[in-house]
């Protein structure tokens, strides 16, 4: 008679303790609560997916300090797309701080970031720092658009100040460095040249195309002209001074004498400063 081996009679090699540990591991959708050590802190919890007792998949976590993350997880760390927020201890309102991509628990990729002082940034991140191309709205009214490196302006960029003045050119470690142009919107001038450590060291300053529309255009040493009564016959007349003062002669012309076809240095360096200069090319 032939004996038949029964599979259910095989000896189980896994110990009872190890088997209980494997069965106790969290897998799938679970809800874990973490009790805070002090009453002032929040009660931390995690609701989401697990694999082999590690957070993996979609989940939402609130830690004991009030930080809340809702998004994707991998190997127990934030990974993928997610939202980071903070719960206020006073009124329990929720304020968003970051929306975007994560890799291994750090901001990396494109994202939106709100700062405590009210500033806002949207652009590229690398290991929790602004790195790559991005735009920044500062709380003081300044605006920057361009390249970043390690949380600082670095590369080509455009910086617009709160008063309207703007700089377009190169930056290194957050400062103007290299060739760039600074537009003085208030005075209507362009400052082109080379910069070092935010200082203009070599270049030129000239009137911009928008100077005539500037709020406070730069004044020039134009000769003063006294207001006098126009005389039609264009002849020499004498003005007798009272109080026994000596008479002095004043020569009056009926029209403003036209300027030559070139700009006179140290007198007028701007076209259309006087009405008689409109025809100067």
XYZ file of N, CA and C in Angstrom:
843
model
N 0.849 -1.189 0.000
C 0.000 0.000 0.000
C 0.882 1.235 0.000
N 0.601 2.121 -0.916
C 1.422 3.313 -1.081
C 0.907 4.430 -0.195
N 1.856 5.077 0.515
C 1.460 6.182 1.402
C 1.478 7.503 0.620
N 0.486 8.290 0.866
C 0.374 9.599 0.206
C 0.680 10.689 1.224
N 1.633 11.585 0.853
C 2.002 12.674 1.770
C 0.918 13.738 1.745
N 0.448 14.073 2.924
C -0.575 15.119 3.047
C 0.116 16.455 3.287
N -0.165 17.509 2.418
C 0.526 18.804 2.578
C 0.211 19.497 3.884
N -0.988 19.269 4.419
C -1.344 19.968 5.652
C -0.704 19.335 6.882
N -0.022 18.211 6.711
C 0.649 17.581 7.831
C 2.130 17.940 7.890
N 2.596 18.867 6.944
C 4.003 19.243 6.954
C 4.327 20.075 8.175
N 5.562 19.963 8.618
C 6.004 20.678 9.811
C 6.149 22.164 9.500
N 5.590 22.983 10.330
C 5.689 24.433 10.176
C 7.024 24.893 10.753
N 7.882 25.456 9.870
C 9.209 25.855 10.294
C 9.232 27.228 10.951
N 8.241 28.084 10.664
C 8.200 29.428 11.229
C 7.754 29.354 12.681
N 8.486 30.048 13.527
C 8.149 30.011 14.942
C 6.856 30.783 15.206
N 6.257 30.481 16.321
C 4.985 31.113 16.684
C 5.166 32.607 16.916
N 6.279 33.018 17.551
C 6.537 34.435 17.836
C 6.723 35.232 16.551
N 7.492 34.663 15.614
C 7.727 35.369 14.346
C 6.445 35.490 13.549
N 5.623 34.488 13.616
C 4.364 34.521 12.905
C 3.433 35.592 13.474
N 3.420 35.730 14.789
C 2.597 36.767 15.409
C 3.091 38.165 15.022
N 4.416 38.307 14.906
C 4.968 39.625 14.505
C 4.550 39.975 13.083
N 4.614 38.977 12.182
C 4.226 39.226 10.800
C 2.750 39.580 10.699
N 1.940 38.908 11.492
C 0.502 39.160 11.439
C 0.135 40.521 12.050
N 0.994 41.016 12.927
C 0.679 42.290 13.586
C 1.116 43.504 12.767
N 1.841 43.257 11.661
C 2.281 44.378 10.846
C 1.092 45.024 10.148
N 1.175 46.384 10.074
C 0.084 47.121 9.437
C 0.237 47.072 7.919
N -0.834 46.657 7.260
C -0.897 46.621 5.810
C -2.270 47.108 5.372
N -2.279 47.831 4.239
C -3.542 48.358 3.759
C -3.909 49.655 4.471
N -5.166 49.949 4.522
C -5.651 51.197 5.134
C -5.791 51.009 6.633
N -5.075 51.841 7.402
C -5.123 51.768 8.859
C -5.251 53.160 9.455
N -5.572 53.179 10.735
C -5.706 54.437 11.473
C -4.884 54.305 12.749
N -3.815 55.102 12.852
C -2.933 55.055 14.023
C -3.010 56.384 14.765
N -3.069 56.329 16.085
C -3.149 57.532 16.930
C -1.924 57.564 17.835
N -1.281 58.735 17.924
C -0.097 58.909 18.762
C -0.453 59.882 19.884
N -0.298 59.451 21.120
C -0.682 60.278 22.255
C 0.409 61.303 22.556
N 0.071 62.592 22.684
C 1.090 63.608 22.986
C 1.569 63.502 24.428
N 2.782 63.999 24.664
C 3.360 63.944 26.001
C 2.843 65.064 26.893
N 2.467 66.197 26.311
C 1.941 67.321 27.085
C 0.564 67.681 26.570
N -0.219 68.358 27.406
C -1.587 68.702 27.035
C -1.639 69.840 26.018
N -0.581 70.684 25.945
C -0.607 71.826 25.047
C -0.459 71.415 23.583
N 0.142 70.271 23.346
C 0.378 69.833 21.982
C -0.839 69.109 21.428
N -0.847 68.947 20.115
C -1.948 68.268 19.449
C -1.797 66.760 19.587
N -2.899 66.083 19.393
C -2.864 64.624 19.391
C -2.498 64.176 17.983
N -1.301 63.613 17.824
C -0.852 63.196 16.510
C -1.564 61.945 16.033
N -1.773 61.871 14.728
C -2.413 60.673 14.169
C -2.037 60.534 12.690
N -2.260 59.355 12.173
C -2.031 59.066 10.754
C -3.179 58.210 10.251
N -3.760 58.640 9.146
C -4.809 57.867 8.478
C -4.362 57.643 7.040
N -4.136 56.405 6.662
C -3.703 56.155 5.300
C -3.263 54.723 5.084
N -2.499 54.522 4.044
C -2.102 53.187 3.614
C -0.734 52.815 4.192
N -0.582 51.515 4.444
C 0.654 50.963 4.975
C 1.090 49.764 4.123
N 2.381 49.464 4.232
C 2.893 48.219 3.661
C 4.057 47.747 4.515
N 3.881 46.574 5.109
C 4.890 46.011 6.019
C 5.227 46.997 7.135
N 4.190 47.570 7.703
C 4.303 48.459 8.859
C 5.001 49.786 8.524
N 5.040 50.146 7.247
C 5.639 51.406 6.803
C 4.614 52.159 5.969
N 4.563 53.474 6.172
C 3.618 54.297 5.422
C 3.984 54.273 3.940
N 3.019 53.876 3.115
C 3.235 53.813 1.679
C 1.892 53.957 0.983
N 1.839 54.924 0.060
C 0.590 55.186 -0.637
C 0.024 56.548 -0.244
N -1.276 56.613 -0.187
C -1.955 57.858 0.158
C -2.240 57.883 1.650
N -1.927 59.072 2.285
C -2.183 59.167 3.711
C -2.151 60.594 4.221
N -2.665 60.768 5.415
C -2.727 62.073 6.062
C -2.191 61.938 7.485
N -1.228 62.818 7.829
C -0.611 62.746 9.144
C -0.616 64.110 9.809
N -0.866 64.123 11.087
C -0.770 65.322 11.924
C 0.177 64.991 13.076
N 1.259 65.779 13.216
C 2.197 65.493 14.298
C 1.822 66.281 15.550
N 2.607 66.110 16.602
C 2.285 66.712 17.894
C 2.471 68.226 17.920
N 3.177 68.775 16.930
C 3.388 70.225 16.856
C 2.358 70.931 15.988
N 1.429 70.190 15.417
C 0.381 70.796 14.614
C 0.646 70.810 13.124
N 1.780 70.240 12.675
C 2.059 70.175 11.245
C 1.238 69.056 10.630
N 0.598 69.345 9.505
C -0.287 68.378 8.859
C 0.161 68.174 7.411
N 0.329 66.929 7.034
C 0.694 66.586 5.659
C -0.349 65.656 5.087
N -0.805 65.987 3.889
C -1.808 65.181 3.204
C -1.309 64.935 1.793
N -0.925 63.691 1.506
C -0.401 63.381 0.187
C 0.142 61.976 0.090
N 1.121 61.810 -0.769
C 1.690 60.483 -1.043
C 2.874 60.199 -0.129
N 3.066 58.883 0.168
C 4.145 58.421 1.031
C 4.885 57.280 0.354
N 6.177 57.150 0.736
C 6.987 56.018 0.281
C 8.049 55.736 1.333
N 8.067 54.512 1.817
C 9.024 54.100 2.856
C 8.959 55.003 4.091
N 7.748 55.395 4.443
C 7.552 56.180 5.653
C 7.883 57.656 5.508
N 8.169 58.145 4.291
C 8.513 59.542 4.072
C 7.603 60.159 3.009
N 7.505 61.476 3.059
C 6.714 62.196 2.067
C 7.364 62.009 0.699
N 6.577 61.540 -0.257
C 7.130 61.245 -1.572
C 6.014 61.328 -2.603
N 6.201 62.238 -3.569
C 5.157 62.463 -4.557
C 4.541 63.837 -4.386
N 3.266 63.941 -4.644
C 2.561 65.217 -4.517
C 1.871 65.285 -3.163
N 2.020 66.431 -2.494
C 1.402 66.563 -1.180
C 1.261 67.999 -0.732
N 0.466 68.173 0.324
C 0.179 69.497 0.884
C 0.641 69.519 2.333
N 1.452 70.546 2.666
C 1.921 70.728 4.039
C 1.246 71.953 4.629
N 0.597 71.772 5.776
C -0.126 72.856 6.434
C 0.230 72.903 7.906
N -0.214 73.962 8.575
C 0.050 74.117 10.011
C -1.250 74.517 10.700
N -1.561 73.827 11.804
C -2.758 74.127 12.582
C -2.382 75.106 13.685
N -3.086 76.211 13.768
C -2.801 77.226 14.781
C -3.213 76.734 16.164
N -2.392 77.026 17.162
C -2.701 76.611 18.519
C -3.772 77.487 19.159
N -3.919 78.715 18.643
C -4.873 79.649 19.258
C -6.304 79.347 18.836
N -6.560 79.398 17.523
C -7.930 79.214 17.041
C -8.106 77.967 16.188
N -7.030 77.146 16.095
C -7.073 75.881 15.345
C -7.389 76.083 13.862
N -7.088 77.254 13.325
C -7.237 77.465 11.886
C -6.081 76.803 11.151
N -6.324 76.406 9.915
C -5.329 75.709 9.114
C -4.769 76.666 8.065
N -3.452 76.778 8.038
C -2.781 77.639 7.072
C -1.842 76.790 6.217
N -1.969 76.916 4.907
C -1.121 76.154 4.011
C 0.272 76.784 3.907
N 1.287 75.925 3.856
C 2.661 76.382 3.717
C 3.293 75.918 2.408
N 2.945 74.743 1.950
C 3.574 74.223 0.728
C 2.631 73.271 0.020
N 2.581 73.418 -1.297
C 1.849 72.489 -2.164
C 2.762 72.155 -3.342
N 3.081 70.887 -3.499
C 3.946 70.536 -4.612
C 4.546 69.152 -4.485
N 5.712 68.988 -5.113
C 6.366 67.694 -5.191
C 7.316 67.466 -4.021
N 7.431 66.193 -3.623
C 8.331 65.764 -2.546
C 9.118 64.548 -3.027
N 10.360 64.444 -2.522
C 11.180 63.250 -2.742
C 11.912 62.930 -1.442
N 11.669 61.737 -0.925
C 12.328 61.257 0.301
C 12.168 62.243 1.455
N 10.979 62.795 1.608
C 10.689 63.661 2.745
C 11.093 65.113 2.586
N 11.602 65.526 1.413
C 12.033 66.901 1.198
C 11.354 67.486 -0.035
N 11.204 68.811 -0.026
C 10.607 69.493 -1.171
C 11.560 69.397 -2.362
N 11.080 68.860 -3.439
C 11.915 68.733 -4.631
C 11.011 68.644 -5.849
N 11.286 69.532 -6.822
C 10.433 69.645 -7.988
C 9.690 70.972 -7.951
N 8.586 71.042 -8.661
C 7.818 72.292 -8.714
C 6.856 72.354 -7.540
N 6.757 73.560 -6.965
C 5.862 73.722 -5.836
C 5.522 75.170 -5.556
N 4.542 75.350 -4.662
C 4.111 76.664 -4.194
C 4.400 76.755 -2.697
N 5.028 77.852 -2.270
C 5.429 77.983 -0.876
C 4.993 79.332 -0.320
N 4.301 79.284 0.824
C 3.902 80.493 1.534
C 4.768 80.639 2.783
N 5.245 81.889 3.046
C 6.115 82.141 4.183
C 5.352 82.863 5.296
N 5.924 82.828 6.494
C 5.260 83.420 7.653
C 5.057 84.925 7.513
N 5.992 85.619 6.852
C 5.896 87.073 6.717
C 4.938 87.511 5.620
N 4.315 86.557 4.923
C 3.375 86.895 3.868
C 3.945 86.784 2.468
N 5.232 86.475 2.322
C 5.835 86.314 1.008
C 5.343 85.014 0.361
N 5.450 84.973 -0.971
C 4.962 83.801 -1.716
C 5.946 83.463 -2.830
N 6.194 82.170 -3.003
C 7.118 81.694 -4.038
C 6.483 80.550 -4.796
N 6.682 80.560 -6.103
C 6.286 79.420 -6.922
C 7.411 79.133 -7.910
N 7.812 77.884 -7.953
C 8.917 77.518 -8.826
C 9.537 76.201 -8.414
N 10.799 76.029 -8.764
C 11.504 74.774 -8.534
C 12.148 74.734 -7.154
N 12.197 73.528 -6.593
C 12.852 73.264 -5.313
C 13.842 72.115 -5.480
N 14.843 72.121 -4.594
C 15.786 71.009 -4.517
C 16.232 70.861 -3.066
N 15.863 69.768 -2.440
C 16.217 69.478 -1.040
C 15.792 70.620 -0.118
N 14.538 70.984 -0.225
C 13.894 71.997 0.634
C 14.322 73.429 0.334
N 15.134 73.665 -0.697
C 15.590 75.016 -1.018
C 15.107 75.421 -2.411
N 14.888 76.738 -2.565
C 14.529 77.257 -3.883
C 15.739 77.118 -4.807
N 15.553 76.363 -5.872
C 16.687 76.026 -6.732
C 16.159 75.753 -8.136
N 16.635 76.560 -9.117
C 16.141 76.443 -10.471
C 15.475 77.741 -10.895
N 14.343 77.623 -11.557
C 13.614 78.816 -12.000
C 12.397 79.023 -11.105
N 12.174 80.282 -10.712
C 11.027 80.560 -9.865
C 10.702 82.033 -9.784
N 9.525 82.311 -9.237
C 9.047 83.682 -9.047
C 8.735 83.899 -7.575
N 9.095 85.098 -7.081
C 8.959 85.393 -5.661
C 8.299 86.744 -5.478
N 7.200 86.749 -4.709
C 6.540 87.990 -4.309
C 6.881 88.247 -2.845
N 7.720 89.267 -2.595
C 8.139 89.561 -1.229
C 7.076 90.378 -0.499
N 7.093 90.283 0.815
C 6.100 90.994 1.612
C 6.290 92.505 1.567
N 7.488 93.002 1.245
C 7.739 94.439 1.173
C 7.369 95.046 -0.170
N 6.830 94.250 -1.077
C 6.414 94.750 -2.376
C 7.363 94.432 -3.507
N 8.557 93.900 -3.223
C 9.507 93.543 -4.275
C 9.064 92.263 -4.985
N 9.510 92.137 -6.239
C 9.174 90.963 -7.043
C 10.425 90.503 -7.786
N 10.644 89.190 -7.784
C 11.800 88.633 -8.498
C 11.342 87.466 -9.357
N 11.917 87.408 -10.547
C 11.648 86.306 -11.463
C 12.943 85.920 -12.162
N 13.331 84.664 -12.037
C 14.566 84.233 -12.666
C 15.141 82.992 -12.025
N 16.467 82.875 -12.085
C 17.168 81.684 -11.614
C 17.471 81.787 -10.116
N 17.467 80.615 -9.446
C 17.753 80.505 -8.017
C 18.801 79.414 -7.793
N 19.514 79.569 -6.663
C 20.430 78.524 -6.228
C 20.584 78.615 -4.720
N 20.270 77.535 -4.010
C 20.385 77.474 -2.545
C 19.644 78.634 -1.882
N 18.390 78.868 -2.300
C 17.516 79.886 -1.701
C 17.929 81.321 -2.017
N 18.826 81.549 -2.986
C 19.292 82.897 -3.324
C 19.164 83.128 -4.830
N 19.025 84.427 -5.209
C 19.060 84.761 -6.632
C 20.425 84.352 -7.193
N 20.424 83.633 -8.292
C 21.695 83.191 -8.863
C 21.490 82.896 -10.335
N 22.111 83.722 -11.200
C 21.939 83.579 -12.631
C 21.221 84.800 -13.194
N 20.576 84.629 -14.336
C 19.828 85.707 -14.956
C 18.480 85.881 -14.271
N 18.135 87.154 -14.013
C 16.874 87.400 -13.350
C 16.402 88.824 -13.503
N 15.164 89.050 -13.092
C 14.536 90.373 -13.114
C 14.038 90.691 -11.723
N 14.524 91.813 -11.153
C 14.126 92.242 -9.824
C 13.411 93.581 -9.947
N 12.160 93.625 -9.501
C 11.353 94.847 -9.529
C 11.144 95.312 -8.095
N 11.568 96.540 -7.793
C 11.430 97.087 -6.452
C 10.014 97.595 -6.234
N 9.680 97.862 -4.969
C 8.327 98.299 -4.647
C 8.003 99.676 -5.224
N 9.025 100.519 -5.491
C 8.785 101.841 -6.057
C 8.729 101.832 -7.578
N 8.877 100.688 -8.207
C 8.807 100.572 -9.651
C 10.146 100.413 -10.328
N 11.237 100.806 -9.686
C 12.557 100.625 -10.277
C 12.842 99.131 -10.457
N 13.579 98.791 -11.509
C 13.835 97.374 -11.755
C 15.239 97.160 -12.294
N 15.747 95.978 -12.000
C 17.074 95.553 -12.472
C 16.907 94.266 -13.257
N 17.549 94.217 -14.418
C 17.505 93.039 -15.267
C 18.925 92.668 -15.653
N 19.375 91.505 -15.199
C 20.743 91.108 -15.484
C 21.164 89.910 -14.663
N 22.447 89.878 -14.303
C 23.032 88.720 -13.636
C 23.059 88.908 -12.117
N 22.873 87.789 -11.427
C 22.960 87.738 -9.965
C 23.903 86.611 -9.569
N 24.573 86.810 -8.432
C 25.380 85.750 -7.823
C 25.161 85.800 -6.311
N 24.676 84.709 -5.755
C 24.426 84.574 -4.320
C 23.558 85.706 -3.779
N 22.509 86.038 -4.517
C 21.535 86.996 -4.046
C 21.853 88.456 -4.298
N 22.972 88.751 -4.977
C 23.363 90.135 -5.213
C 23.638 90.363 -6.698
N 23.477 91.627 -7.113
C 23.757 91.980 -8.506
C 25.245 91.819 -8.786
N 25.559 90.967 -9.744
C 26.959 90.643 -10.048
C 27.062 90.318 -11.528
N 27.882 91.099 -12.262
C 28.021 90.899 -13.689
C 27.353 92.024 -14.456
N 26.974 91.727 -15.688
C 26.373 92.764 -16.547
C 24.871 92.838 -16.307
N 24.369 94.059 -16.204
C 22.939 94.241 -15.999
C 22.516 95.676 -16.238
N 21.213 95.874 -16.326
C 20.625 97.193 -16.555
C 19.649 97.514 -15.441
N 19.825 98.696 -14.874
C 18.921 99.161 -13.825
C 18.080 100.299 -14.394
N 16.753 100.152 -14.341
C 15.833 101.151 -14.873
C 15.292 101.997 -13.717
N 15.620 103.289 -13.746
C 15.112 104.220 -12.744
C 13.774 104.762 -13.248
N 12.701 104.154 -12.832
C 11.384 104.524 -13.328
C 10.989 105.922 -12.868
N 11.373 106.304 -11.665
C 10.967 107.598 -11.116
C 11.645 108.743 -11.856
N 12.942 108.608 -12.148
C 13.691 109.686 -12.794
C 13.805 109.518 -14.301
N 13.452 108.347 -14.840
C 13.477 108.138 -16.273
C 14.862 107.917 -16.846
N 15.696 107.118 -16.176
C 17.051 106.867 -16.644
C 17.335 105.370 -16.714
N 18.316 105.008 -17.557
C 18.794 103.636 -17.669
C 20.259 103.583 -17.252
N 20.581 102.633 -16.403
C 21.942 102.481 -15.886
C 22.463 101.121 -16.356
N 23.316 101.135 -17.372
C 23.819 99.900 -17.975
C 25.301 99.723 -17.665
N 25.680 98.524 -17.318
C 27.090 98.266 -17.072
C 27.311 97.061 -16.191
N 28.445 97.065 -15.506
C 28.868 95.925 -14.699
C 28.697 96.232 -13.211
N 28.288 95.187 -12.482
C 27.989 95.302 -11.055
C 28.851 94.320 -10.281
N 29.187 94.719 -9.061
C 29.913 93.844 -8.141
C 29.358 94.021 -6.740
N 28.872 92.937 -6.168
C 28.360 92.953 -4.792
C 27.297 94.038 -4.600
N 26.374 94.128 -5.558
C 25.268 95.096 -5.556
C 25.706 96.526 -5.861
N 26.984 96.753 -6.217
C 27.479 98.099 -6.514
C 27.726 98.241 -8.002
N 27.345 99.398 -8.560
C 27.572 99.705 -9.966
C 28.990 100.246 -10.107
N 29.858 99.546 -10.841
C 31.273 99.921 -10.886
C 31.710 100.468 -12.245
N 31.047 100.097 -13.333
C 31.495 100.545 -14.652
C 30.331 100.473 -15.627
N 30.074 101.602 -16.335
C 28.997 101.602 -17.305
C 28.559 103.004 -17.656
N 27.353 103.118 -18.148
C 26.812 104.406 -18.579
C 25.420 104.616 -18.006
N 25.063 105.891 -17.866
C 23.716 106.291 -17.450
C 23.176 107.224 -18.520
N 22.025 106.918 -19.049
C 21.432 107.725 -20.113
C 19.933 107.854 -19.894
N 19.339 108.816 -20.628
C 17.897 108.995 -20.553
C 17.194 107.812 -21.203
N 16.133 107.357 -20.566
C 15.334 106.266 -21.113
C 14.247 106.825 -22.030
N 13.643 105.934 -22.799
C 12.582 106.354 -23.706
C 11.375 106.908 -22.956
N 11.205 106.483 -21.715
C 10.043 106.905 -20.948
C 10.330 108.108 -20.040
N 11.465 108.812 -20.261
C 11.825 109.909 -19.361
C 10.759 110.998 -19.326
N 10.169 111.340 -20.478
C 9.178 112.408 -20.517
C 7.925 112.044 -19.729
N 7.713 110.764 -19.481
C 6.554 110.319 -18.716
C 6.904 109.973 -17.278
N 8.143 110.171 -16.892
C 8.572 109.835 -15.534
C 7.944 110.784 -14.517
N 7.814 110.295 -13.290
C 7.213 111.107 -12.236
C 8.081 112.298 -11.876
N 9.375 112.066 -11.680
C 10.321 113.140 -11.350
C 11.527 113.016 -12.275
N 11.412 113.474 -13.531
C 12.543 113.348 -14.461
C 13.755 114.109 -13.967
N 14.931 113.598 -14.281
C 16.177 114.200 -13.824
C 16.343 115.599 -14.410
N 16.562 116.625 -13.569
C 16.745 117.993 -14.087
C 18.141 118.164 -14.666
N 18.278 119.113 -15.582
C 19.553 119.440 -16.188
C 19.840 120.937 -16.018
N 21.102 121.355 -16.117
C 21.443 122.784 -15.914
C 21.046 123.649 -17.110
N 19.747 123.818 -17.325
C 19.256 124.664 -18.403
C 19.320 126.120 -17.954
N 19.816 127.080 -18.807
C 19.916 128.492 -18.417
C 18.568 129.058 -18.011
N 18.586 129.842 -16.941
C 17.354 130.437 -16.454
C 16.875 131.535 -17.393
N 15.592 131.654 -17.588
C 14.972 132.677 -18.435
C 13.957 133.433 -17.603
N 14.127 134.771 -17.533
C 13.208 135.592 -16.757
C 11.977 135.914 -17.581
N 10.854 135.972 -16.900
C 9.606 136.318 -17.579
C 9.594 137.806 -17.891
N 9.443 138.159 -19.164
C 9.416 139.553 -19.588
C 8.263 139.772 -20.549
N 7.887 141.034 -20.730
C 6.791 141.372 -21.633
C 7.285 141.397 -23.067
N 6.578 140.753 -23.948
C 6.992 140.666 -25.341
C 6.680 141.986 -26.047
N 7.630 142.482 -26.870
C 7.468 143.721 -27.620
C 7.463 143.375 -29.094
N 6.449 143.841 -29.789
C 6.260 143.441 -31.179
C 7.310 144.011 -32.120
N 7.775 145.244 -31.861
C 8.694 145.845 -32.809
C 10.113 145.313 -32.696
N 10.394 144.461 -31.693
C 11.703 143.831 -31.522
C 12.823 144.859 -31.503
N 12.636 145.998 -30.901
C 13.638 147.048 -30.849
C 14.191 147.149 -29.453
N 15.387 147.789 -29.321
C 16.018 147.986 -28.032
C 15.242 149.026 -27.245
N 14.997 148.742 -26.000
C 14.317 149.681 -25.118
C 15.104 149.786 -23.840
N 14.864 150.834 -23.119
C 15.553 151.033 -21.851
C 14.541 151.048 -20.731
N 14.949 150.465 -19.664
C 14.107 150.415 -18.467
C 14.730 151.305 -17.415
N 14.020 152.312 -17.015
C 14.528 153.276 -16.041
C 14.213 152.767 -14.649
N 15.253 152.607 -13.865
C 15.096 152.100 -12.506
C 14.757 153.254 -11.587
N 13.896 152.993 -10.666
C 13.492 154.007 -9.718
C 14.489 154.090 -8.570
N 14.248 154.995 -7.686
C 15.075 155.203 -6.502
C 16.512 155.520 -6.888
N 16.672 156.371 -7.950
C 17.984 156.850 -8.363
C 18.938 155.731 -8.756
N 18.394 154.628 -9.189
C 19.266 153.541 -9.650
C 19.623 153.766 -11.099
N 20.783 153.265 -11.512
C 21.268 153.434 -12.865
C 20.422 152.621 -13.834
N 20.082 153.256 -14.972
C 19.276 152.561 -15.975
C 20.102 151.498 -16.648
N 19.472 150.347 -16.930
C 20.162 149.275 -17.639
C 19.327 148.878 -18.849
N 20.020 148.439 -19.883
C 19.376 148.142 -21.146
C 19.091 146.647 -21.249
N 17.896 146.355 -21.762
C 17.472 144.966 -21.938
C 17.121 144.760 -23.399
N 17.724 143.738 -24.018
C 17.438 143.417 -25.421
C 16.405 142.302 -25.473
N 15.340 142.527 -26.221
C 14.219 141.601 -26.262
C 14.030 141.103 -27.681
N 13.824 139.784 -27.840
C 13.539 139.190 -29.126
C 12.118 138.690 -29.155
N 11.507 138.723 -30.336
C 10.116 138.304 -30.442
C 9.960 136.794 -30.491
N 10.978 136.065 -30.854
C 10.907 134.601 -30.906
C 12.132 134.027 -30.229
N 12.000 132.731 -29.830
C 13.133 132.028 -29.220
C 14.100 131.636 -30.312
N 15.349 131.963 -30.141
C 16.364 131.657 -31.142
C 16.560 130.158 -31.233
N 16.549 129.640 -32.473
C 16.691 128.198 -32.674
C 18.087 127.729 -32.307
N 18.140 126.569 -31.735
C 19.423 125.969 -31.370
C 20.058 125.347 -32.602
N 21.362 125.165 -32.615
C 22.016 124.514 -33.751
C 21.586 123.069 -33.860
N 22.010 122.413 -34.949
C 21.617 121.036 -35.218
C 22.369 120.023 -34.366
N 22.970 120.437 -33.313
C 23.639 119.517 -32.394
C 23.304 119.938 -30.978
N 23.465 119.034 -30.064
C 23.170 119.311 -28.660
C 24.372 119.961 -28.018
N 24.176 121.082 -27.358
C 25.273 121.813 -26.720
C 25.582 121.174 -25.378
N 26.830 120.833 -25.170
C 27.224 120.183 -23.930
C 27.085 121.134 -22.757
N 26.743 120.522 -21.621
C 26.624 121.240 -20.340
C 25.498 122.271 -20.336
N 24.699 122.304 -21.387
C 23.563 123.235 -21.393
C 22.259 122.449 -21.478
N 22.151 121.590 -22.441
C 20.942 120.792 -22.593
C 21.339 119.453 -23.197
N 21.049 118.384 -22.491
C 21.435 117.063 -22.968
C 20.217 116.203 -23.235
N 19.065 116.825 -23.365
C 17.852 116.060 -23.580
C 17.026 116.691 -24.692
N 16.604 115.894 -25.628
C 15.756 116.384 -26.704
C 14.378 116.742 -26.144
N 13.768 117.778 -26.696
C 12.436 118.234 -26.325
C 12.389 118.864 -24.946
N 13.541 119.311 -24.406
C 13.508 120.032 -23.142
C 12.897 121.398 -23.332
N 13.197 122.038 -24.439
C 12.617 123.339 -24.761
C 11.819 123.179 -26.049
N 10.792 123.989 -26.216
C 9.938 123.848 -27.386
C 10.673 124.123 -28.681
N 11.759 124.914 -28.617
C 12.499 125.212 -29.837
C 13.404 124.080 -30.268
N 13.505 122.991 -29.475
C 14.388 121.879 -29.812
C 13.631 120.719 -30.433
N 12.361 120.925 -30.747
C 11.567 119.803 -31.248
C 12.071 119.282 -32.582
N 12.723 120.137 -33.369
C 13.155 119.715 -34.693
C 14.542 119.102 -34.706
N 15.207 119.058 -33.534
C 16.558 118.508 -33.493
C 16.494 117.002 -33.703
N 17.318 116.473 -34.578
C 17.292 115.036 -34.880
C 18.358 114.325 -34.062
